[in-house]
Every structure is written in C-alpha cells, then in structure tokens.
Amino acid sequence: MEKENKLYFHGGLLGAWVPMITFVVIMITAALTGHISLMVFAAGAFVAICTGFILSKDKKEFDNAVIDGVGDHMLATMTVAFIMAGILSQLLRQSGLIQGLIWLSSQLHLNANFLPVITFITCVLISTACGTTGGTCAAVTPIMLPLAVGFGCNPGLIVGAIMSGSIFGDNLAPISDTTIASAMTQETDVSSVVKTRLPYSIISGVGASLLYIYFGFKTLNADAVMTQVDASKAPSLVMLVLPVIMAFLMTKGVGLVSTMLVCNMLGITLNLALGLIPFSTMISADGPVVAGISGMAGLILFCIMLFAVLELTKRSGAFDQLISGIHSKCDTPQKAELASAGMTIFGMIAIAASTANIIIVGPFVRQLTKKFHIARTRGANITDGLSTAFGGIVPYNSSFLLCMSLAAASGVVADTFSFREVLPYCFHSYGLIILYVGSALTGIGRKFENSGASETN
C-alpha cells in the first residue's frame, strides 16, 4: 500500500486495532445476551466506525478508507449473489417444496425407529435445495418434531437431526450465503468450492445417517408406521430440477450470477405454470421476489458496514502486521491450515454467526494459504466447514435458538428441555469438525496451486 494512502491512528497500531476490537466485543456481548442479529452486528460495526473516526489522525483519509471499503469489488459480487440466492430460496420455499419433501419422506412407510434419519435426510434435501439453515429449521421443526415425539422418539435426538440436516446444505449448497462468502473471500468460484467439499459432506452425512439409525433403534422400542402428511404438495417436487440445473450450469463454467438468473427465471415460470404460486402472490410484497430481496437486506447491510471496518484495519497496516506475525509462526502448510482452522473456530465461539465469521476470518485465511500456494478451495472449505459445523452446536447461534424456540412452542417437549439434550446428537457438526481438523493435521486432501510447491508437514 502506498505510504500516502496509509491511515494513521492515535495510539499507533494499537489504536488502529481499537475499531475492530470494539466491533468484536459488541458482537460477543450481543451473542452472550441472546441478541444475535445481523442488524445488531451492523449497529456494532457502526459504533466501530465511529470509534475509528475519533482515533484517526487524517479525517479525509478516513473518509477515503470507509468509501473504499464499501466500494470493494468482493462486496459488490457478494451483494448481487446474495440477492439472487435470496430470490431463488424464496421461490423454492413458497412453491411448497418443503411440504412436498416432507410428504415424500412419509411415503417410505418405515417404522418409527427410522424417523430420526428421515428427519435428517429431509432437512438435508431442503437445506441443500434452499441453502438456508434457519429456513429449514423453521419449516421442519413444527411438523417433524411433534410427529416424531408422538411416536415416542427422543426429542433431543430429533432436534439434533434437524440441526445437523439444516447445516448440511448451509455448508454445501451453491446458493448458501456461507458457500458464496467462503468462495469470494478466498478468491475462487462457487462451483469449484462445492465440488471439492462434496466428499467431506458425504462422508460426514453418511456417518451421521448411520448414527441416527442406531440411536433411533436404541432410544425407541415402538414399531409404528409414519403417516401421510400432505399429498397435495407433491407437484412441488418438480422444483428440485432447479438445484440440478444450477449444478449443471456451474460445472459448465457459467458464472454464478448468470446461473442464478437462469434458475430464478425458470423457477418463476414453473411456479406460475403449475399454479404453485399464484401470479397475484408472485408480484406481491410477500411474494418470492420481494421477500427474497428484503430477506437479504440485513445480511447485505451487515456486509457493507463490516467491509468499512475491515478497510480501516487494512489501511492502517495493522492487518499486514498481524499476518506477518502469524506467518512467522506458520512455517509449514500444516501450521498454516491449523492456524486457519483455529481462527475460524475462535471466531464462531465469539460471534456464533457463520456468514459473518467467514467474512471476517476469510481474508486472514487467504493470506495464509497464499503464502504456501495452498489451493484456494482448501481455505474456503476449512473456513466454511468449521463455521457451519460450530453454527450447529453453539447454543447461542441464531438458527439453534430458533430451533429450540420452535421446539418449546410445539408443546411436545418438557419445560426443562434445553440444548444439553440436543448437543449429543448433532452428529453432522461433529463429523465436519473431525474431518476438517483431521485433514489439516494429516494433510489429507491438501492440494497446491502450482506443481512446483511441495508439501511439508
């Protein structure tokens, strides 16, 4: 960075870190007090920017730094991608696809011992199709939890299956905001990220499925048959063609925005043609297009404020100094990946928000992996895999809180029901943690961006 563009703070580099520290402290406080919200986090970023203004020596250069942060190309790309993803997610959800998938799972006619794994697989399909953890929890919990508990299933096991299945797609789906953010922060494309993380998701998902079957039999002795839910939603299953088309287009090298535009236009056409969403609803304020855009407003606002804070830290040179310090300690690819994993885990414990954590930690991880020419997808997968995994087990994560609130509202769990009864059964989260930390330790799956780089553990 040119010297004349450097932003100086009162207190030197320590003063330069104060805005970011202020931001993190506010997020930690909000998380610990149960106020986990992107809007609250955005307000925290505003306070951090105010702090930076007070401490900066050159107010004109401060203005330039804030504007440059908001005008970042990565932020612009993420904003467009988030909007497109929000619309597509709403098109899938409002079509009745969620209810259709639940109905389809009911047609397996398996005894009640299989309800935990059916719940898990249902959530896997929904979250992968829609790319949302909270949406999947909100859709499945009120239906599957009372149904399963009514057959004598362990409620903690069912909620654990819902959380595990919900984060599966959040980690893997091309339209998931965490997938998009992890790809953008590591300067790679979404299709490559999805392709390389698929084996980890499958291995963990298969292991989780087997465990849900085992504990389904271990915790329930009844031999009941699952009843039909709602056959009228079966036509919505045709909407599953959209994720398939998306995957196909991306593998052919079509850009993310273009791919999502095609899927959105096709989704609108299918919904109208099949009568899944009436035209009056499609163009209404509650319809998929408007709801998809407004639903991403909080995330986009948070990203705008966050990039402004990040630019203050970068412009001061504090970011480069931290990276240099970490670099001096990380003299092997193994240490670089372990440091990346450690920062990701610490960030999730601190703020309990997967997308926000990826955006914050991502630039640090990119600098570490770049030093050793580690494949960009590798950094994206470590940050996303561990962020979403911890999102499924940190009790003050917003999706976890939503799921627990819906469980309490269902009236089928005891007043004393808490996260302690759920955590032992979040199998997919634990599987991802074991796989990604183990991979960083052993070097399994590690690839380099040029043939001249050699692996050193």
mmCIF file of C-alpha atoms in Angstrom, residues 120-453:
data_model
loop_
_atom_site.group_PDB
_atom_site.id
_atom_site.type_symbol
_atom_site.label_atom_id
_atom_site.label_comp_id
_atom_site.label_asym_id
_atom_site.label_seq_id
_atom_site.Cartn_x
_atom_site.Cartn_y
_atom_site.Cartn_z
ATOM 1 C CA PHE A 120 -32.131 -35.707 8.985
ATOM 2 C CA ILE A 121 -32.423 -36.609 5.282
ATOM 3 C CA THR A 122 -35.472 -34.371 4.866
ATOM 4 C CA CYS A 123 -33.507 -31.441 6.269
ATOM 5 C CA VAL A 124 -30.513 -32.334 4.086
ATOM 6 C CA LEU A 125 -32.687 -32.158 0.967
ATOM 7 C CA ILE A 126 -34.394 -28.931 1.982
ATOM 8 C CA SER A 127 -31.253 -27.111 3.116
ATOM 9 C CA THR A 128 -29.317 -28.222 0.039
ATOM 10 C CA ALA A 129 -32.119 -27.078 -2.238
ATOM 11 C CA CYS A 130 -32.753 -23.781 -0.435
ATOM 12 C CA GLY A 131 -29.345 -23.072 1.087
ATOM 13 C CA THR A 132 -30.705 -21.924 4.429
ATOM 14 C CA THR A 133 -30.312 -23.239 7.968
ATOM 15 C CA GLY A 134 -32.895 -21.050 9.658
ATOM 16 C CA GLY A 135 -35.477 -21.618 6.934
ATOM 17 C CA THR A 136 -35.056 -25.373 7.152
ATOM 18 C CA CYS A 137 -35.371 -25.343 10.944
ATOM 19 C CA ALA A 138 -38.460 -23.146 10.733
ATOM 20 C CA ALA A 139 -40.117 -25.373 8.146
ATOM 21 C CA VAL A 140 -39.340 -28.808 9.551
ATOM 22 C CA THR A 141 -39.394 -28.414 13.343
ATOM 23 C CA PRO A 142 -43.131 -27.635 13.749
ATOM 24 C CA ILE A 143 -44.059 -30.679 11.642
ATOM 25 C CA MET A 144 -41.472 -33.385 12.202
ATOM 26 C CA LEU A 145 -40.837 -32.851 15.909
ATOM 27 C CA PRO A 146 -44.464 -33.336 17.086
ATOM 28 C CA LEU A 147 -44.860 -36.237 14.649
ATOM 29 C CA ALA A 148 -41.716 -37.999 15.873
ATOM 30 C CA VAL A 149 -42.327 -37.346 19.573
ATOM 31 C CA GLY A 150 -45.861 -38.627 19.124
ATOM 32 C CA PHE A 151 -44.341 -41.953 18.048
ATOM 33 C CA GLY A 152 -42.074 -41.989 21.104
ATOM 34 C CA CYS A 153 -38.847 -40.589 19.623
ATOM 35 C CA ASN A 154 -36.309 -38.785 21.800
ATOM 36 C CA PRO A 155 -36.935 -35.029 21.213
ATOM 37 C CA GLY A 156 -33.250 -34.217 21.717
ATOM 38 C CA LEU A 157 -32.364 -36.726 19.001
ATOM 39 C CA ILE A 158 -34.915 -35.233 16.598
ATOM 40 C CA VAL A 159 -33.826 -31.630 17.182
ATOM 41 C CA GLY A 160 -30.206 -32.756 16.760
ATOM 42 C CA ALA A 161 -31.169 -34.354 13.441
ATOM 43 C CA ILE A 162 -32.896 -31.140 12.355
ATOM 44 C CA MET A 163 -29.861 -29.020 13.210
ATOM 45 C CA SER A 164 -27.454 -31.446 11.523
ATOM 46 C CA GLY A 165 -29.527 -31.711 8.366
ATOM 47 C CA SER A 166 -30.013 -27.953 8.259
ATOM 48 C CA ILE A 167 -26.301 -27.133 8.333
ATOM 49 C CA PHE A 168 -25.590 -29.779 5.663
ATOM 50 C CA GLY A 169 -26.989 -27.583 2.910
ATOM 51 C CA ASP A 170 -25.774 -24.370 4.526
ATOM 52 C CA ASN A 171 -22.265 -25.764 4.119
ATOM 53 C CA LEU A 172 -22.713 -27.310 0.666
ATOM 54 C CA ALA A 173 -25.485 -25.598 -1.336
ATOM 55 C CA PRO A 174 -24.285 -23.280 -4.135
ATOM 56 C CA ILE A 175 -26.917 -20.695 -3.139
ATOM 57 C CA SER A 176 -25.973 -20.739 0.545
ATOM 58 C CA ASP A 177 -24.615 -17.409 1.760
ATOM 59 C CA THR A 178 -21.771 -19.206 3.560
ATOM 60 C CA THR A 179 -20.768 -21.006 0.351
ATOM 61 C CA ILE A 180 -20.800 -17.745 -1.580
ATOM 62 C CA ALA A 181 -18.910 -15.859 1.139
ATOM 63 C CA SER A 182 -16.252 -18.570 1.519
ATOM 64 C CA ALA A 183 -15.653 -18.657 -2.237
ATOM 65 C CA MET A 184 -15.489 -14.878 -2.568
ATOM 66 C CA THR A 185 -13.140 -14.337 0.380
ATOM 67 C CA GLN A 186 -10.764 -16.987 -0.976
ATOM 68 C CA GLU A 187 -10.915 -15.517 -4.494
ATOM 69 C CA THR A 188 -12.282 -18.636 -6.148
ATOM 70 C CA ASP A 189 -15.509 -19.750 -7.789
ATOM 71 C CA VAL A 190 -18.500 -21.385 -6.128
ATOM 72 C CA SER A 191 -18.586 -24.435 -8.396
ATOM 73 C CA SER A 192 -15.005 -25.420 -7.503
ATOM 74 C CA VAL A 193 -15.716 -24.931 -3.823
ATOM 75 C CA VAL A 194 -18.826 -27.125 -3.917
ATOM 76 C CA LYS A 195 -17.077 -29.826 -5.927
ATOM 77 C CA THR A 196 -14.101 -30.083 -3.563
ATOM 78 C CA ARG A 197 -16.090 -30.014 -0.323
ATOM 79 C CA LEU A 198 -18.630 -32.601 -1.503
ATOM 80 C CA PRO A 199 -16.574 -35.629 -0.301
ATOM 81 C CA TYR A 200 -16.339 -34.179 3.222
ATOM 82 C CA SER A 201 -20.082 -33.522 3.315
ATOM 83 C CA ILE A 202 -20.930 -37.004 2.035
ATOM 84 C CA ILE A 203 -18.619 -38.806 4.455
ATOM 85 C CA SER A 204 -19.932 -36.841 7.423
ATOM 86 C CA GLY A 205 -23.530 -37.109 6.208
ATOM 87 C CA VAL A 206 -23.363 -40.885 5.761
ATOM 88 C CA GLY A 207 -21.800 -41.278 9.196
ATOM 89 C CA ALA A 208 -24.496 -39.081 10.736
ATOM 90 C CA SER A 209 -27.234 -41.088 8.981
ATOM 91 C CA LEU A 210 -25.922 -44.360 10.395
ATOM 92 C CA LEU A 211 -25.805 -42.863 13.880
ATOM 93 C CA TYR A 212 -29.371 -41.590 13.589
ATOM 94 C CA ILE A 213 -30.491 -45.068 12.618
ATOM 95 C CA TYR A 214 -28.575 -46.597 15.538
ATOM 96 C CA PHE A 215 -29.913 -44.156 18.128
ATOM 97 C CA GLY A 216 -33.369 -44.333 16.567
ATOM 98 C CA PHE A 217 -33.494 -48.009 17.497
ATOM 99 C CA LYS A 218 -31.662 -47.544 20.780
ATOM 100 C CA THR A 219 -33.957 -44.829 22.145
ATOM 101 C CA LEU A 220 -37.301 -46.136 20.871
ATOM 102 C CA ASN A 221 -38.916 -49.560 21.004
ATOM 103 C CA ALA A 222 -42.208 -48.811 19.266
ATOM 104 C CA ASP A 223 -42.927 -50.350 15.878
ATOM 105 C CA ALA A 224 -45.100 -47.688 14.316
ATOM 106 C CA VAL A 225 -45.590 -46.566 10.736
ATOM 107 C CA MET A 226 -45.217 -42.965 9.662
ATOM 108 C CA THR A 227 -48.464 -41.419 8.458
ATOM 109 C CA GLN A 228 -49.020 -39.282 5.372
ATOM 110 C CA VAL A 229 -48.547 -35.547 5.824
ATOM 111 C CA ASP A 230 -49.873 -33.609 2.813
ATOM 112 C CA ALA A 231 -50.064 -35.236 -0.625
ATOM 113 C CA SER A 232 -51.369 -32.030 -2.237
ATOM 114 C CA LYS A 233 -47.842 -30.620 -2.182
ATOM 115 C CA ALA A 234 -46.379 -33.479 -4.237
ATOM 116 C CA PRO A 235 -46.364 -31.446 -7.524
ATOM 117 C CA SER A 236 -43.904 -29.016 -5.942
ATOM 118 C CA LEU A 237 -41.237 -31.726 -6.120
ATOM 119 C CA VAL A 238 -40.677 -30.705 -9.732
ATOM 120 C CA MET A 239 -38.866 -27.649 -8.331
ATOM 121 C CA LEU A 240 -35.970 -29.951 -7.418
ATOM 122 C CA VAL A 241 -34.938 -29.561 -11.057
ATOM 123 C CA LEU A 242 -33.628 -26.066 -10.228
ATOM 124 C CA PRO A 243 -30.718 -27.153 -7.979
ATOM 125 C CA VAL A 244 -29.880 -29.815 -10.575
ATOM 126 C CA ILE A 245 -29.800 -27.238 -13.368
ATOM 127 C CA MET A 246 -27.747 -24.923 -11.176
ATOM 128 C CA ALA A 247 -25.149 -27.613 -10.532
ATOM 129 C CA PHE A 248 -25.031 -28.477 -14.243
ATOM 130 C CA LEU A 249 -24.553 -24.868 -15.381
ATOM 131 C CA MET A 250 -21.822 -24.250 -12.829
ATOM 132 C CA THR A 251 -19.916 -27.356 -13.877
ATOM 133 C CA LYS A 252 -20.049 -25.982 -17.436
ATOM 134 C CA GLY A 253 -18.365 -22.787 -16.309
ATOM 135 C CA VAL A 254 -21.391 -20.481 -16.347
ATOM 136 C CA GLY A 255 -20.982 -17.581 -13.913
ATOM 137 C CA LEU A 256 -22.756 -17.571 -10.568
ATOM 138 C CA VAL A 257 -24.955 -14.541 -11.297
ATOM 139 C CA SER A 258 -25.932 -15.828 -14.741
ATOM 140 C CA THR A 259 -26.665 -19.287 -13.336
ATOM 141 C CA MET A 260 -28.896 -17.894 -10.618
ATOM 142 C CA LEU A 261 -30.690 -15.629 -13.066
ATOM 143 C CA VAL A 262 -31.500 -18.601 -15.285
ATOM 144 C CA CYS A 263 -32.731 -20.631 -12.305
ATOM 145 C CA ASN A 264 -34.757 -17.706 -10.963
ATOM 146 C CA MET A 265 -36.472 -17.112 -14.293
ATOM 147 C CA LEU A 266 -37.159 -20.822 -14.712
ATOM 148 C CA GLY A 267 -38.399 -21.014 -11.125
ATOM 149 C CA ILE A 268 -40.846 -18.171 -11.682
ATOM 150 C CA THR A 269 -42.076 -19.808 -14.892
ATOM 151 C CA LEU A 270 -42.566 -23.242 -13.297
ATOM 152 C CA ASN A 271 -44.348 -21.834 -10.254
ATOM 153 C CA LEU A 272 -46.777 -19.874 -12.399
ATOM 154 C CA ALA A 273 -47.304 -22.626 -14.977
ATOM 155 C CA LEU A 274 -48.012 -25.289 -12.352
ATOM 156 C CA GLY A 275 -50.096 -22.998 -10.182
ATOM 157 C CA LEU A 276 -47.743 -23.464 -7.206
ATOM 158 C CA ILE A 277 -47.560 -19.707 -6.645
ATOM 159 C CA PRO A 278 -50.426 -17.534 -7.976
ATOM 160 C CA PHE A 279 -49.495 -14.516 -10.103
ATOM 161 C CA SER A 280 -51.027 -12.184 -7.505
ATOM 162 C CA THR A 281 -48.703 -13.638 -4.861
ATOM 163 C CA MET A 282 -45.694 -13.619 -7.181
ATOM 164 C CA ILE A 283 -45.903 -9.833 -7.604
ATOM 165 C CA SER A 284 -46.991 -9.035 -4.061
ATOM 166 C CA ALA A 285 -44.895 -7.645 -1.215
ATOM 167 C CA ASP A 286 -44.915 -11.096 0.373
ATOM 168 C CA GLY A 287 -44.064 -12.880 -2.874
ATOM 169 C CA PRO A 288 -40.780 -14.679 -3.538
ATOM 170 C CA VAL A 289 -39.066 -11.856 -5.448
ATOM 171 C CA VAL A 290 -39.714 -9.071 -2.947
ATOM 172 C CA ALA A 291 -39.321 -11.389 0.060
ATOM 173 C CA GLY A 292 -36.101 -12.794 -1.388
ATOM 174 C CA ILE A 293 -34.588 -9.336 -1.767
ATOM 175 C CA SER A 294 -35.804 -7.980 1.583
ATOM 176 C CA GLY A 295 -34.747 -11.173 3.333
ATOM 177 C CA MET A 296 -31.144 -10.481 2.375
ATOM 178 C CA ALA A 297 -31.254 -6.808 3.391
ATOM 179 C CA GLY A 298 -29.896 -7.433 6.875
ATOM 180 C CA LEU A 299 -27.029 -9.558 5.600
ATOM 181 C CA ILE A 300 -26.111 -7.050 2.893
ATOM 182 C CA LEU A 301 -26.235 -4.126 5.331
ATOM 183 C CA PHE A 302 -24.026 -6.027 7.752
ATOM 184 C CA CYS A 303 -21.529 -6.782 4.974
ATOM 185 C CA ILE A 304 -21.395 -3.113 3.937
ATOM 186 C CA MET A 305 -20.642 -1.973 7.476
ATOM 187 C CA LEU A 306 -18.191 -4.808 8.063
ATOM 188 C CA PHE A 307 -16.168 -4.068 4.918
ATOM 189 C CA ALA A 308 -15.842 -0.464 6.050
ATOM 190 C CA VAL A 309 -14.418 -1.605 9.402
ATOM 191 C CA LEU A 310 -12.100 -4.096 7.712
ATOM 192 C CA GLU A 311 -10.749 -1.400 5.387
ATOM 193 C CA LEU A 312 -9.836 0.783 8.379
ATOM 194 C CA THR A 313 -7.775 -2.074 9.789
ATOM 195 C CA LYS A 314 -6.149 -2.845 6.435
ATOM 196 C CA ARG A 315 -5.402 0.806 5.568
ATOM 197 C CA SER A 316 -3.594 1.321 8.876
ATOM 198 C CA GLY A 317 -1.177 -1.538 8.240
ATOM 199 C CA ALA A 318 -2.418 -3.380 11.353
ATOM 200 C CA PHE A 319 -3.795 -6.205 9.224
ATOM 201 C CA ASP A 320 -0.488 -6.714 7.436
ATOM 202 C CA GLN A 321 1.404 -6.712 10.708
ATOM 203 C CA LEU A 322 -0.878 -9.383 12.170
ATOM 204 C CA ILE A 323 -0.496 -11.529 9.069
ATOM 205 C CA SER A 324 3.281 -11.133 9.249
ATOM 206 C CA GLY A 325 3.204 -12.241 12.878
ATOM 207 C CA ILE A 326 1.128 -15.306 12.052
ATOM 208 C CA HIS A 327 3.320 -16.016 9.029
ATOM 209 C CA SER A 328 6.418 -16.019 11.202
ATOM 210 C CA LYS A 329 4.864 -18.758 13.316
ATOM 211 C CA CYS A 330 3.459 -20.738 10.391
ATOM 212 C CA ASP A 331 6.438 -22.144 8.533
ATOM 213 C CA THR A 332 4.666 -25.181 7.053
ATOM 214 C CA PRO A 333 1.394 -25.753 5.177
ATOM 215 C CA GLN A 334 0.173 -27.801 8.133
ATOM 216 C CA LYS A 335 0.646 -24.912 10.565
ATOM 217 C CA ALA A 336 -0.990 -22.503 8.131
ATOM 218 C CA GLU A 337 -4.083 -24.693 7.869
ATOM 219 C CA LEU A 338 -4.222 -25.311 11.605
ATOM 220 C CA ALA A 339 -3.965 -21.569 12.197
ATOM 221 C CA SER A 340 -6.802 -21.049 9.702
ATOM 222 C CA ALA A 341 -8.896 -23.642 11.495
ATOM 223 C CA GLY A 342 -8.099 -22.126 14.888
ATOM 224 C CA MET A 343 -9.085 -18.608 13.829
ATOM 225 C CA THR A 344 -12.324 -19.919 12.333
ATOM 226 C CA ILE A 345 -13.262 -21.851 15.468
ATOM 227 C CA PHE A 346 -12.402 -18.939 17.758
ATOM 228 C CA GLY A 347 -14.480 -16.592 15.617
ATOM 229 C CA MET A 348 -17.513 -18.887 15.763
ATOM 230 C CA ILE A 349 -17.298 -19.271 19.523
ATOM 231 C CA ALA A 350 -17.042 -15.488 19.782
ATOM 232 C CA ILE A 351 -19.827 -14.347 17.439
ATOM 233 C CA ALA A 352 -21.817 -17.529 16.597
ATOM 234 C CA ALA A 353 -22.716 -16.320 13.093
ATOM 235 C CA SER A 354 -21.380 -18.455 10.250
ATOM 236 C CA THR A 355 -21.512 -15.989 7.351
ATOM 237 C CA ALA A 356 -20.235 -13.089 9.438
ATOM 238 C CA ASN A 357 -17.396 -15.246 10.738
ATOM 239 C CA ILE A 358 -16.370 -16.322 7.227
ATOM 240 C CA ILE A 359 -16.327 -12.714 6.024
ATOM 241 C CA ILE A 360 -14.191 -11.639 8.983
ATOM 242 C CA VAL A 361 -11.770 -14.580 9.055
ATOM 243 C CA GLY A 362 -11.667 -15.206 5.296
ATOM 244 C CA PRO A 363 -9.116 -12.522 4.355
ATOM 245 C CA PHE A 364 -6.732 -13.762 7.061
ATOM 246 C CA VAL A 365 -7.056 -17.343 5.841
ATOM 247 C CA ARG A 366 -6.472 -16.262 2.234
ATOM 248 C CA GLN A 367 -3.169 -14.624 3.153
ATOM 249 C CA LEU A 368 -2.011 -17.757 4.984
ATOM 250 C CA THR A 369 -2.914 -20.177 2.212
ATOM 251 C CA LYS A 370 -1.434 -17.885 -0.429
ATOM 252 C CA LYS A 371 1.949 -17.991 1.298
ATOM 253 C CA PHE A 372 2.235 -21.743 0.704
ATOM 254 C CA HIS A 373 0.335 -21.819 -2.611
ATOM 255 C CA ILE A 374 -2.376 -23.925 -0.977
ATOM 256 C CA ALA A 375 -5.409 -24.323 -3.232
ATOM 257 C CA ARG A 376 -7.944 -21.561 -2.714
ATOM 258 C CA THR A 377 -10.762 -24.068 -2.388
ATOM 259 C CA ARG A 378 -8.927 -25.607 0.557
ATOM 260 C CA GLY A 379 -9.096 -22.370 2.551
ATOM 261 C CA ALA A 380 -12.733 -21.882 1.568
ATOM 262 C CA ASN A 381 -13.658 -25.381 2.707
ATOM 263 C CA ILE A 382 -11.863 -25.121 6.052
ATOM 264 C CA THR A 383 -13.500 -21.795 6.931
ATOM 265 C CA ASP A 384 -16.969 -22.801 5.715
ATOM 266 C CA GLY A 385 -16.873 -26.355 7.063
ATOM 267 C CA LEU A 386 -15.847 -25.302 10.556
ATOM 268 C CA SER A 387 -18.048 -22.176 10.626
ATOM 269 C CA THR A 388 -21.204 -24.078 9.727
ATOM 270 C CA ALA A 389 -20.252 -27.023 11.935
ATOM 271 C CA PHE A 390 -19.913 -24.825 15.009
ATOM 272 C CA GLY A 391 -23.065 -22.990 13.940
ATOM 273 C CA GLY A 392 -24.849 -26.293 14.562
ATOM 274 C CA ILE A 393 -23.547 -26.764 18.107
ATOM 275 C CA VAL A 394 -23.086 -23.260 19.543
ATOM 276 C CA PRO A 395 -26.284 -22.822 21.597
ATOM 277 C CA TYR A 396 -26.470 -19.056 21.035
ATOM 278 C CA ASN A 397 -26.337 -19.347 17.242
ATOM 279 C CA SER A 398 -29.493 -17.795 15.800
ATOM 280 C CA SER A 399 -30.618 -20.980 13.983
ATOM 281 C CA PHE A 400 -30.044 -23.073 17.100
ATOM 282 C CA LEU A 401 -32.054 -20.616 19.165
ATOM 283 C CA LEU A 402 -34.806 -20.636 16.536
ATOM 284 C CA CYS A 403 -34.977 -24.419 16.544
ATOM 285 C CA MET A 404 -35.132 -24.566 20.340
ATOM 286 C CA SER A 405 -37.821 -21.874 20.416
ATOM 287 C CA LEU A 406 -39.924 -23.774 17.886
ATOM 288 C CA ALA A 407 -39.467 -26.969 19.905
ATOM 289 C CA ALA A 408 -40.721 -25.231 23.037
ATOM 290 C CA ALA A 409 -43.637 -23.693 21.127
ATOM 291 C CA SER A 410 -44.674 -27.112 19.803
ATOM 292 C CA GLY A 411 -45.790 -28.160 23.271
ATOM 293 C CA VAL A 412 -44.335 -31.674 22.909
ATOM 294 C CA VAL A 413 -41.167 -31.130 24.974
ATOM 295 C CA ALA A 414 -40.798 -30.628 28.703
ATOM 296 C CA ASP A 415 -40.304 -27.173 30.180
ATOM 297 C CA THR A 416 -36.808 -28.264 31.204
ATOM 298 C CA PHE A 417 -35.851 -29.208 27.619
ATOM 299 C CA SER A 418 -32.558 -27.465 26.773
ATOM 300 C CA PHE A 419 -29.601 -27.510 24.413
ATOM 301 C CA ARG A 420 -27.867 -30.049 26.674
ATOM 302 C CA GLU A 421 -30.323 -32.681 25.433
ATOM 303 C CA VAL A 422 -29.616 -31.759 21.812
ATOM 304 C CA LEU A 423 -25.825 -31.370 21.660
ATOM 305 C CA PRO A 424 -25.042 -35.118 21.981
ATOM 306 C CA TYR A 425 -26.954 -35.746 18.746
ATOM 307 C CA CYS A 426 -25.556 -33.054 16.406
ATOM 308 C CA PHE A 427 -23.627 -35.729 14.536
ATOM 309 C CA HIS A 428 -23.010 -33.930 11.245
ATOM 310 C CA SER A 429 -21.423 -30.964 13.034
ATOM 311 C CA TYR A 430 -19.021 -33.229 14.889
ATOM 312 C CA GLY A 431 -18.264 -35.119 11.700
ATOM 313 C CA LEU A 432 -17.289 -31.949 9.838
ATOM 314 C CA ILE A 433 -15.096 -30.798 12.721
ATOM 315 C CA ILE A 434 -13.266 -34.118 12.867
ATOM 316 C CA LEU A 435 -12.801 -34.252 9.093
ATOM 317 C CA TYR A 436 -11.525 -30.705 8.589
ATOM 318 C CA VAL A 437 -9.280 -30.520 11.654
ATOM 319 C CA GLY A 438 -8.015 -34.029 10.927
ATOM 320 C CA SER A 439 -7.403 -33.088 7.306
ATOM 321 C CA ALA A 440 -5.372 -30.042 8.344
ATOM 322 C CA LEU A 441 -3.333 -32.174 10.750
ATOM 323 C CA THR A 442 -2.617 -35.023 8.349
ATOM 324 C CA GLY A 443 -2.535 -33.137 5.052
ATOM 325 C CA ILE A 444 -5.117 -35.443 3.503
ATOM 326 C CA GLY A 445 -6.864 -33.608 0.668
ATOM 327 C CA ARG A 446 -4.322 -30.777 0.642
ATOM 328 C CA LYS A 447 -3.589 -29.502 -2.865
ATOM 329 C CA PHE A 448 -1.378 -26.757 -4.200
ATOM 330 C CA GLU A 449 -1.926 -24.212 -6.926
ATOM 331 C CA ASN A 450 1.317 -24.902 -8.778
ATOM 332 C CA SER A 451 3.310 -28.057 -9.424
ATOM 333 C CA GLY A 452 6.476 -26.542 -8.027
ATOM 334 C CA ALA A 453 5.135 -26.354 -4.462
#
